[in-house]
Amino acid sequence: MDRPLRTTKSAKSGLRFPVARIRAMLKAKSFAQRVSDTGAVFLTAVLQYLAAEILEVSLNAARTNNGSRRIQPQHIHIALKTDGEFSPLFRNAVFAGSSYVDPKNITKSRKSGKKT
């Protein structure tokens, strides 16, 4: 007796992100007593959309920066800080591996002179 192949919720909904894992995280964090399947699918779709938008903006920053097709941490940082929609969300974010420093946050350091 052959069992039919199982189809994941991600495949059924046409998503690349794992719906079951997002649902398990929602249940583990206990944001609510019950978590519906449609709620997990919706949240997974939102997360996938945001990730795609961030990657698209970062790729554009990489291409304008040095014509590269490889996204590096500084490209993500520049893209999120300069984008009109993402900059309020990532206003206080610090990106590891990004050597980019926002010119607004630079404070002039005083030279310490030795007293003799």
Tab-separated table of C-alpha atoms in Angstrom:
chain	number	residue	atom	x	y	z
A	1	MET	CA	0.000	0.000	0.000
A	2	ASP	CA	1.634	3.217	-1.158
A	3	ARG	CA	1.150	6.331	0.855
A	4	PRO	CA	0.635	9.565	-1.039
A	5	LEU	CA	3.503	12.018	-0.897
A	6	ARG	CA	3.141	14.622	1.791
A	7	THR	CA	2.838	18.221	0.736
A	8	THR	CA	4.143	20.878	3.089
A	9	LYS	CA	2.153	23.961	3.983
A	10	SER	CA	4.868	26.041	2.364
A	11	ALA	CA	4.418	24.203	-0.930
A	12	LYS	CA	0.635	24.453	-0.731
A	13	SER	CA	0.781	28.197	-0.156
A	14	GLY	CA	3.566	28.800	-2.682
A	15	LEU	CA	6.080	30.128	-0.157
A	16	ARG	CA	9.811	29.513	0.173
A	17	PHE	CA	9.965	30.169	3.931
A	18	PRO	CA	8.937	27.282	6.229
A	19	VAL	CA	5.379	27.734	7.483
A	20	ALA	CA	5.662	24.897	10.017
A	21	ARG	CA	8.755	26.422	11.606
A	22	ILE	CA	7.119	29.867	11.898
A	23	ARG	CA	4.036	28.247	13.448
A	24	ALA	CA	6.209	26.361	15.937
A	25	MET	CA	7.981	29.587	16.878
A	26	LEU	CA	4.648	31.326	17.423
A	27	LYS	CA	3.475	28.500	19.665
A	28	ALA	CA	6.774	28.328	21.569
A	29	LYS	CA	6.779	32.043	22.343
A	30	SER	CA	3.148	31.709	23.490
A	31	PHE	CA	1.886	34.951	22.001
A	32	ALA	CA	-1.544	33.338	22.052
A	33	GLN	CA	-3.006	30.121	23.363
A	34	ARG	CA	-3.927	28.900	19.888
A	35	VAL	CA	-2.289	29.590	16.557
A	36	SER	CA	-4.197	28.948	13.347
A	37	ASP	CA	-2.652	27.594	10.191
A	38	THR	CA	-3.775	30.604	8.182
A	39	GLY	CA	-2.157	32.963	10.670
A	40	ALA	CA	1.138	31.141	10.341
A	41	VAL	CA	0.885	31.211	6.537
A	42	PHE	CA	0.131	34.939	6.578
A	43	LEU	CA	3.048	35.761	8.889
A	44	THR	CA	5.373	33.598	6.794
A	45	ALA	CA	4.282	35.426	3.640
A	46	VAL	CA	4.930	38.795	5.288
A	47	LEU	CA	8.399	37.727	6.437
A	48	GLN	CA	9.233	36.388	2.985
A	49	TYR	CA	8.069	39.639	1.358
A	50	LEU	CA	10.160	41.770	3.725
A	51	ALA	CA	13.230	39.611	3.139
A	52	ALA	CA	12.777	39.900	-0.637
A	53	GLU	CA	12.423	43.690	-0.414
A	54	ILE	CA	15.535	44.026	1.759
A	55	LEU	CA	17.532	41.854	-0.637
A	56	GLU	CA	16.320	43.837	-3.644
A	57	VAL	CA	17.239	47.197	-2.113
A	58	SER	CA	20.597	45.811	-0.971
A	59	LEU	CA	21.385	44.460	-4.432
A	60	ASN	CA	20.643	47.881	-5.913
A	61	ALA	CA	23.011	49.440	-3.371
A	62	ALA	CA	25.707	46.913	-4.255
A	63	ARG	CA	25.347	47.660	-7.960
A	64	THR	CA	25.502	51.437	-7.492
A	65	ASN	CA	28.369	51.223	-5.013
A	66	ASN	CA	30.896	49.318	-7.083
A	67	GLY	CA	28.970	47.437	-9.734
A	68	SER	CA	29.157	44.215	-7.742
A	69	ARG	CA	26.530	41.502	-7.780
A	70	ARG	CA	27.553	40.273	-4.325
A	71	ILE	CA	25.709	41.733	-1.352
A	72	GLN	CA	27.918	42.543	1.620
A	73	PRO	CA	26.889	43.757	5.085
A	74	GLN	CA	27.721	47.378	4.277
A	75	HIS	CA	25.381	47.218	1.261
A	76	ILE	CA	22.531	46.079	3.500
A	77	HIS	CA	23.364	48.824	5.974
A	78	ILE	CA	23.506	51.549	3.322
A	79	ALA	CA	20.311	50.338	1.677
A	80	LEU	CA	18.280	50.184	4.884
A	81	LYS	CA	19.535	53.532	6.159
A	82	THR	CA	18.861	55.387	2.891
A	83	ASP	CA	15.544	53.774	1.939
A	84	GLY	CA	12.520	55.880	2.832
A	85	GLU	CA	10.381	52.991	4.051
A	86	PHE	CA	13.013	51.007	5.941
A	87	SER	CA	15.002	53.838	7.532
A	88	PRO	CA	12.458	54.526	10.329
A	89	LEU	CA	12.367	50.816	11.186
A	90	PHE	CA	16.151	50.401	11.299
A	91	ARG	CA	16.980	53.833	12.710
A	92	ASN	CA	18.865	52.533	15.760
A	93	ALA	CA	20.092	49.282	14.220
A	94	VAL	CA	23.756	48.302	14.310
A	95	PHE	CA	24.928	45.974	11.563
A	96	ALA	CA	27.739	43.578	12.361
A	97	GLY	CA	30.442	43.419	9.725
A	98	SER	CA	29.445	46.730	8.225
A	99	SER	CA	32.241	49.258	8.152
A	100	TYR	CA	29.811	51.932	7.003
A	101	VAL	CA	29.416	54.767	9.507
A	102	ASP	CA	26.488	57.127	9.175
A	103	PRO	CA	27.853	60.687	8.871
A	104	LYS	CA	25.118	61.989	11.199
A	105	ASN	CA	26.402	59.835	14.065
A	106	ILE	CA	30.027	60.921	13.866
A	107	THR	CA	31.053	63.024	16.815
A	108	LYS	CA	34.223	65.010	16.747
A	109	SER	CA	36.669	63.618	19.213
A	110	ARG	CA	38.902	65.997	21.067
A	111	LYS	CA	42.578	65.371	20.927
A	112	SER	CA	43.862	64.661	24.372
A	113	GLY	CA	47.051	66.495	25.035
A	114	LYS	CA	49.502	65.445	27.693
A	115	LYS	CA	49.928	67.804	30.559
A	116	THR	CA	53.490	68.223	31.666
